[in-house]
PDB file of C-alpha atoms in Angstrom:
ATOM      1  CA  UNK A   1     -67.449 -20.675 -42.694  1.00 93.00           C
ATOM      2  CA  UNK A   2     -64.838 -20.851 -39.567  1.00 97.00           C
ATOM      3  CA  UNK A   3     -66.681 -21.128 -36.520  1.00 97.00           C
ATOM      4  CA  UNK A   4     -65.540 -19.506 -32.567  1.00 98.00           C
ATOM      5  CA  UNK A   5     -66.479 -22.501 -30.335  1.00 98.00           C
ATOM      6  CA  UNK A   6     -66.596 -21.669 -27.074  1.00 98.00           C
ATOM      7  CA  UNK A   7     -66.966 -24.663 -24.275  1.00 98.00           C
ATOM      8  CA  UNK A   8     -67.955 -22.680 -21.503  1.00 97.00           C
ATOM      9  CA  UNK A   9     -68.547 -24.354 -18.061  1.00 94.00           C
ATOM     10  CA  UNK A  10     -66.930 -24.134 -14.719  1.00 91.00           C
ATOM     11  CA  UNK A  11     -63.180 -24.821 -13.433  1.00 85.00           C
ATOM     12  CA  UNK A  12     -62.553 -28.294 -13.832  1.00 86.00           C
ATOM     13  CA  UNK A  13     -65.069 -29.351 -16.051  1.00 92.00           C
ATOM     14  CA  UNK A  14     -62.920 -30.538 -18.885  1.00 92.00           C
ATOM     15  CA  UNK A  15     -63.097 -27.505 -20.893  1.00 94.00           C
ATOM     16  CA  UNK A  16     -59.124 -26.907 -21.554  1.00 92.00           C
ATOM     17  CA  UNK A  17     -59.094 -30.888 -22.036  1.00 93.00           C
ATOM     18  CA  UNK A  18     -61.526 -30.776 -24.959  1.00 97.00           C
ATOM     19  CA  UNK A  19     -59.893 -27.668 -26.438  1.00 97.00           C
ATOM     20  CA  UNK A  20     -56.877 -29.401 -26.625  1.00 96.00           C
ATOM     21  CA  UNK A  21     -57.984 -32.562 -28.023  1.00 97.00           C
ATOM     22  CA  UNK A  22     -60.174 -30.929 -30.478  1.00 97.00           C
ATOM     23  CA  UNK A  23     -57.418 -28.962 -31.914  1.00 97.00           C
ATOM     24  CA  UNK A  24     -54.933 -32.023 -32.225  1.00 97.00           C
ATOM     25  CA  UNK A  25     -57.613 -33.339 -33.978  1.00 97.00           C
ATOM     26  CA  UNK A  26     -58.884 -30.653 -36.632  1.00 97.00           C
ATOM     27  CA  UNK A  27     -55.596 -28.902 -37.695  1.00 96.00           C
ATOM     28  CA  UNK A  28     -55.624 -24.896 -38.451  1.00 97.00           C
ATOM     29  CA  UNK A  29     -57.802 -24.736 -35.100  1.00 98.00           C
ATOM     30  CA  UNK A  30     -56.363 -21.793 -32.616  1.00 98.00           C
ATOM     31  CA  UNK A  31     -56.605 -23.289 -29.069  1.00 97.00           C
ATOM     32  CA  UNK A  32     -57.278 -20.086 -27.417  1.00 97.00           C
ATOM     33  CA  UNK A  33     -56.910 -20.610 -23.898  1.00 92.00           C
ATOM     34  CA  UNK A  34     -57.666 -16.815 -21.654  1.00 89.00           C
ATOM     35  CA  UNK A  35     -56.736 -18.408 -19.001  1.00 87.00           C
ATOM     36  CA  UNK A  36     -53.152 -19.462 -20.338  1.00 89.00           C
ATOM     37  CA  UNK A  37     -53.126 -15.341 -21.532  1.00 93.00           C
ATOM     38  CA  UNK A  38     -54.067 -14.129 -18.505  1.00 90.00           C
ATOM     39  CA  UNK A  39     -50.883 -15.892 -17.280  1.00 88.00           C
ATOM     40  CA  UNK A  40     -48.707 -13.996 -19.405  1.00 92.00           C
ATOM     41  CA  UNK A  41     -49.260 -10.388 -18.217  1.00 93.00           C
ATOM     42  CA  UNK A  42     -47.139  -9.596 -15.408  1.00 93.00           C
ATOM     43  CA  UNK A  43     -48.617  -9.296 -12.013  1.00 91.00           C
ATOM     44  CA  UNK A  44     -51.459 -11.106 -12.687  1.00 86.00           C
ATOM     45  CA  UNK A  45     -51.913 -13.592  -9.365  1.00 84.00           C
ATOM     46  CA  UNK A  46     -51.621  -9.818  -7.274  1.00 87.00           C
ATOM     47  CA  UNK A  47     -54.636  -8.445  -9.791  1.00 88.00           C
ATOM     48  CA  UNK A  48     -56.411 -11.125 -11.163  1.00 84.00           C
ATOM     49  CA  UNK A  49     -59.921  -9.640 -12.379  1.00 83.00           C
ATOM     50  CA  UNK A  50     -58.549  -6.513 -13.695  1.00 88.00           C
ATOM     51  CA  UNK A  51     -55.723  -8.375 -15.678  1.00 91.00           C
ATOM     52  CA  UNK A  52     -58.230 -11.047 -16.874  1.00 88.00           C
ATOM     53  CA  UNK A  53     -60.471  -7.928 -18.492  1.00 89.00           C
ATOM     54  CA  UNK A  54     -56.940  -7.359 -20.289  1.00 93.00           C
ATOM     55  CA  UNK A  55     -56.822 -10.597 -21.385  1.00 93.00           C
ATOM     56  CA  UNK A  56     -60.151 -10.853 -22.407  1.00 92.00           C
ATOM     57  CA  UNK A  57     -59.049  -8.429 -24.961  1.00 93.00           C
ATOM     58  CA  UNK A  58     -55.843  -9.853 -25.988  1.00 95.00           C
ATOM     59  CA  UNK A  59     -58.135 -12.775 -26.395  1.00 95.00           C
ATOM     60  CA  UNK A  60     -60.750 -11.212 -28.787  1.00 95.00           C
ATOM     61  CA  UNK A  61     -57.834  -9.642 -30.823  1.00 97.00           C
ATOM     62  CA  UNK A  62     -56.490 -13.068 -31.290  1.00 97.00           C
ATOM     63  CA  UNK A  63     -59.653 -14.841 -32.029  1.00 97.00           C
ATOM     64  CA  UNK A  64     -60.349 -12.006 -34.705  1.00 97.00           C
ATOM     65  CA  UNK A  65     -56.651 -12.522 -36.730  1.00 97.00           C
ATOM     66  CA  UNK A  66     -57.281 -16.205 -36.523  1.00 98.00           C
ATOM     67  CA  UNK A  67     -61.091 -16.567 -37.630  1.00 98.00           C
ATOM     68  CA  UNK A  68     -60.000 -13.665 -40.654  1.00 97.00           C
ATOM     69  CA  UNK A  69     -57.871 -16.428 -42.325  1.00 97.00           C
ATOM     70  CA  UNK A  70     -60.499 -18.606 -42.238  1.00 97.00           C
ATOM     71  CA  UNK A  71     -59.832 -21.075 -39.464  1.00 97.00           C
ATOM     72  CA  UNK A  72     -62.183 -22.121 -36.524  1.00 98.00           C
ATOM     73  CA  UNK A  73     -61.211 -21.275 -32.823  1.00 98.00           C
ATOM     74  CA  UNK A  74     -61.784 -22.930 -30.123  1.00 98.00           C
ATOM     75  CA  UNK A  75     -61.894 -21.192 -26.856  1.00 97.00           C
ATOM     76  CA  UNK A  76     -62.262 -22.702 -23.323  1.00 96.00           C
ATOM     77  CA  UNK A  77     -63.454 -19.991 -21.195  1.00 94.00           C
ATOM     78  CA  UNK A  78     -65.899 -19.412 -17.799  1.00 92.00           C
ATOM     79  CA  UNK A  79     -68.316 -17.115 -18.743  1.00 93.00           C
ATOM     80  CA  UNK A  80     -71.076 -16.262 -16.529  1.00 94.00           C
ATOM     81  CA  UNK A  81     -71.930 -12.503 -17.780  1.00 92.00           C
ATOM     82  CA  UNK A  82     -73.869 -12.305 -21.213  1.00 95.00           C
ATOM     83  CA  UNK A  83     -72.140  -9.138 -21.839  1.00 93.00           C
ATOM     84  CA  UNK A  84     -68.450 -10.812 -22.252  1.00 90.00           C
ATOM     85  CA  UNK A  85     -70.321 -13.260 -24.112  1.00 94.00           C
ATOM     86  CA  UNK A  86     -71.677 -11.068 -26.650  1.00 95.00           C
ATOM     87  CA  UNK A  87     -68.233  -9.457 -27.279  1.00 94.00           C
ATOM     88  CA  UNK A  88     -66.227 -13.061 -28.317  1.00 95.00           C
ATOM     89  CA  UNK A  89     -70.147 -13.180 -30.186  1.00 96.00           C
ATOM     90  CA  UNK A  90     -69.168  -9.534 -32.267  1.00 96.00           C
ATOM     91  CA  UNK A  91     -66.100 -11.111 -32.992  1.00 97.00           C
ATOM     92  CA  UNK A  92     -67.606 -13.765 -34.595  1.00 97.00           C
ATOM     93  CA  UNK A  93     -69.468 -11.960 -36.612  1.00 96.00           C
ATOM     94  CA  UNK A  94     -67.608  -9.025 -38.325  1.00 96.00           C
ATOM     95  CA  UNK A  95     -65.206 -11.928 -39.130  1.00 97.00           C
ATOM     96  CA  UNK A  96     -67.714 -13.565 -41.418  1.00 97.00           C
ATOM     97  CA  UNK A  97     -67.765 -16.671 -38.583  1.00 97.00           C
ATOM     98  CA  UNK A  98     -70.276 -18.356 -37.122  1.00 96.00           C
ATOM     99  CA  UNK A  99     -70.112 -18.343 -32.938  1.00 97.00           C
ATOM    100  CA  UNK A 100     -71.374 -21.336 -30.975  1.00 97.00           C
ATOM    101  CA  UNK A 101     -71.476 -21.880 -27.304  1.00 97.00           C
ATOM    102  CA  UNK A 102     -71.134 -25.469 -25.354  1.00 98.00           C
ATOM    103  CA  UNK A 103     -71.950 -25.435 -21.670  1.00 97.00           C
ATOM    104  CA  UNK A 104     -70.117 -28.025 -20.269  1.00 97.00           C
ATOM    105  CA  UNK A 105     -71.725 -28.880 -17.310  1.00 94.00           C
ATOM    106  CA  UNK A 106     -72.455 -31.376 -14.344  1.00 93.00           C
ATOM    107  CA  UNK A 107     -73.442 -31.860 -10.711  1.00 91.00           C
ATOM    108  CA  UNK A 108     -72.124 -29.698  -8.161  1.00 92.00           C
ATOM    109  CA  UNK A 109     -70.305 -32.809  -6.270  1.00 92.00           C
ATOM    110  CA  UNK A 110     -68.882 -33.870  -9.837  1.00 90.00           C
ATOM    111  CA  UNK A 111     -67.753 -30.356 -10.620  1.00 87.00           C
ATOM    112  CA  UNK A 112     -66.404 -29.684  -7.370  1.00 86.00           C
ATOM    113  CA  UNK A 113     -65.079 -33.232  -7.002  1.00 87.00           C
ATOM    114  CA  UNK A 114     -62.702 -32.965 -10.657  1.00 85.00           C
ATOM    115  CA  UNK A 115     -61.977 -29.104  -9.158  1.00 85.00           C
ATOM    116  CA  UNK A 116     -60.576 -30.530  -6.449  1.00 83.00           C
ATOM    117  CA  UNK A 117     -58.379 -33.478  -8.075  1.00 84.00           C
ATOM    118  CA  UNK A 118     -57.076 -31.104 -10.195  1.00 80.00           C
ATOM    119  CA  UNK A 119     -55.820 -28.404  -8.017  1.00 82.00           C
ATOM    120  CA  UNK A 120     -54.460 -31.458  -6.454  1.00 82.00           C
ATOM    121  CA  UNK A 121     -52.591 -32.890  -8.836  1.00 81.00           C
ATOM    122  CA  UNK A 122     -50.735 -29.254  -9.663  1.00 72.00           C
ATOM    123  CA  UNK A 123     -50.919 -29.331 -13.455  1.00 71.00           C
ATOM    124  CA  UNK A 124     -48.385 -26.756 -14.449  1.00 64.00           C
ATOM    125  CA  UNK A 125     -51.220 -25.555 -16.911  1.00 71.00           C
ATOM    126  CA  UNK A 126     -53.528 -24.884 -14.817  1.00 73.00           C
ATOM    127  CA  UNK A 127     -51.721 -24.309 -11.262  1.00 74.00           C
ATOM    128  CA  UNK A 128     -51.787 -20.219 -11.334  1.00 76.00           C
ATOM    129  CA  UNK A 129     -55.452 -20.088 -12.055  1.00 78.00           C
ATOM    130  CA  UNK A 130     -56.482 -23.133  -9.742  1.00 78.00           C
ATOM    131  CA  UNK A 131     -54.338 -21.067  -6.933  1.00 80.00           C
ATOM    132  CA  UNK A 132     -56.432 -18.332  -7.620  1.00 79.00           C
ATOM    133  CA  UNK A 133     -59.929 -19.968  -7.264  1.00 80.00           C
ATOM    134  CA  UNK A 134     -58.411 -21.635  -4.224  1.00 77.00           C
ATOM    135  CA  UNK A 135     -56.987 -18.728  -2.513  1.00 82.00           C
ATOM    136  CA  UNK A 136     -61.140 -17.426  -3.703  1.00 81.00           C
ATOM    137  CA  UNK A 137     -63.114 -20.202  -2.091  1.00 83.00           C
ATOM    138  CA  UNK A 138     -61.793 -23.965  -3.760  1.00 82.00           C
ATOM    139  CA  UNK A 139     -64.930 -25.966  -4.050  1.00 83.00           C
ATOM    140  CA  UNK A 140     -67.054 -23.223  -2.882  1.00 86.00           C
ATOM    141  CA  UNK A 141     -65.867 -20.995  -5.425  1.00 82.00           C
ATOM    142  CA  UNK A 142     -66.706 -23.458  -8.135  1.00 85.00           C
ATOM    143  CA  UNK A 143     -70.164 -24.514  -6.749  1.00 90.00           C
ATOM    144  CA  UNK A 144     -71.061 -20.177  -6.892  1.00 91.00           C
ATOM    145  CA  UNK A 145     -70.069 -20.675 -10.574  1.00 91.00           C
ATOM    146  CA  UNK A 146     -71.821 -23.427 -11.147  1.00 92.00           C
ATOM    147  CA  UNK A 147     -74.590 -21.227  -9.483  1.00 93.00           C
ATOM    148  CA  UNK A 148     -74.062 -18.272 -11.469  1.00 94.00           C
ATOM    149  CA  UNK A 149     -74.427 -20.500 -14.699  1.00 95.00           C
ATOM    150  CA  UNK A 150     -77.284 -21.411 -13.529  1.00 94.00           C
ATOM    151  CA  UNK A 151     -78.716 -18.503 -13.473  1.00 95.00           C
ATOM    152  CA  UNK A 152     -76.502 -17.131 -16.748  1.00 96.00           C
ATOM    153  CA  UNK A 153     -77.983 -20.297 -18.676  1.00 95.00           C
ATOM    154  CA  UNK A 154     -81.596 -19.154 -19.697  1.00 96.00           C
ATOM    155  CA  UNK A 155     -80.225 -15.948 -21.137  1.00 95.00           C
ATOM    156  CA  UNK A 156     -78.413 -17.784 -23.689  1.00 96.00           C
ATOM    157  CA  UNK A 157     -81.243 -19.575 -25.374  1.00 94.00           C
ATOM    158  CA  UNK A 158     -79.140 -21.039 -28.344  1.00 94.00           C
ATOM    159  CA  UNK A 159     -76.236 -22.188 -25.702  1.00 96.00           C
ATOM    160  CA  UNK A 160     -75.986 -25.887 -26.023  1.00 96.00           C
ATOM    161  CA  UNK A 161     -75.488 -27.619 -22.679  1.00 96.00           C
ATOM    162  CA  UNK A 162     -73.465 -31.285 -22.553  1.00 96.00           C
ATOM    163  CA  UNK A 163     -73.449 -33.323 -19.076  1.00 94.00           C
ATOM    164  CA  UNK A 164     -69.756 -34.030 -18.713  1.00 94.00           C
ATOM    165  CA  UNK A 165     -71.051 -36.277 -15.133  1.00 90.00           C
ATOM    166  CA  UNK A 166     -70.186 -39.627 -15.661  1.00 87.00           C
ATOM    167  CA  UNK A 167     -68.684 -39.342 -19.139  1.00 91.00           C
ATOM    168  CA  UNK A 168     -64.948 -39.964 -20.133  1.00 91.00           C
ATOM    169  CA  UNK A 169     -63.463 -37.114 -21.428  1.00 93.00           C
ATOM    170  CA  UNK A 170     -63.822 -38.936 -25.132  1.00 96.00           C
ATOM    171  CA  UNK A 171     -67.167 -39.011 -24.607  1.00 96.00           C
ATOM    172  CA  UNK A 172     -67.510 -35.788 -23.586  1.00 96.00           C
ATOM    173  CA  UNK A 173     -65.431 -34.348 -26.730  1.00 97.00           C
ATOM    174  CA  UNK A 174     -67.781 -36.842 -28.573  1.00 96.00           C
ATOM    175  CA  UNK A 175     -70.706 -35.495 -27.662  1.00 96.00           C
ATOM    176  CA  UNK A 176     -69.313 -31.861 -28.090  1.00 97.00           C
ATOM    177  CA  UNK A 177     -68.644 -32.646 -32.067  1.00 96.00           C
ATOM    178  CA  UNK A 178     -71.745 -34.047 -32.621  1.00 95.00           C
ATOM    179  CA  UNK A 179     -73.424 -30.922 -31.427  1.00 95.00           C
ATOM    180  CA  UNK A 180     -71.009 -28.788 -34.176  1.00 95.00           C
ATOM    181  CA  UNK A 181     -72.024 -31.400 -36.489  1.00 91.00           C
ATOM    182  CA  UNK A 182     -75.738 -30.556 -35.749  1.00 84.00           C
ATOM    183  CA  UNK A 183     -76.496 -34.083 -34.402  1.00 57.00           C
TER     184      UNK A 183
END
């Protein structure tokens, strides 16, 4: 049964790094990045949030195609409303798939801390979208998301959380496969 894994978790937190590594790893797997879609729709720095609903979209469509042909997706993406949760989780299922969540997570001086090395270090991957959250707040921005999943966590009872503080990001992908495994 292909599975939509979604590593959920704040900017920063290492979610695009285990995407990527998990889908060198296991091949078939869709890395399916919104934030890298949102980047292809024109105008999208000048309207972020409306073009990011768009992309959402663009992103379900995708995930759908890919999880019909029987391969698992993996999909790095900030979610901190249930309801854009529970459409990636429709998706899931009218494909036959099963849908599991991974809160990647840590302290709000880690998570702001890696935020702010990254935006730093302007990763050509990331830059547009770290602009954004910078031109929103930086650090502040990130510890009201951190805040909002917070809050967002306890209505997602089978959400799986993995502390990222303090872990190498091989530990961190290594803890997020044992959790698929079941472990």
């Amino acid at each position: 049964m292909p599975k939509l894994i979604h590593l959920n978790g704040p900017s920063g937190i290492g979610k695009s790094t285990i995407a990527q590594v998990y889908a060198e790893r296991h091949p078939g797997v869709l890395n399916l990045d919104t934030d890298r879609v949102v980047c292809l729709i024109g105008g999208w720095r000048e309207t972020f949030f409306e073009t990011f609903r768009a992309a959402q979209l663009l992103t379900r469509a995708m995930a759908e195609t890919h999880l019909k042909t029987g391969h698992d997706v993996v999909m790095p993406q900030l979610a901190t409303r249930v309801v854009d949760v529970e459409a990636f989780e429709r998706v899931a299922v009218e494909c036959g798939a099963e849908y599991r969540e991974i809160l990647l997570t840590a302290g709000k001086p880690v998570a702001t801390a890696r935020f702010a090395a990254r935006a730093a270090q302007g990763d050509a991957a990331t830059k547009g979208v770290d602009d954004v959250v910078n031109e929103r707040g930086g650090t502040a921005m990130v510890e009201r998301i951190h805040d909002q999943l917070t809050a967002y966590l306890p209505q997602r009872p089978g959400c799986v959380v993995v502390e990222t503080g303090g872990r190498a990001p091989e530990e961190t992908y290594d803890a997020v496969v044992a959790h698929l495994r079941g472990r």
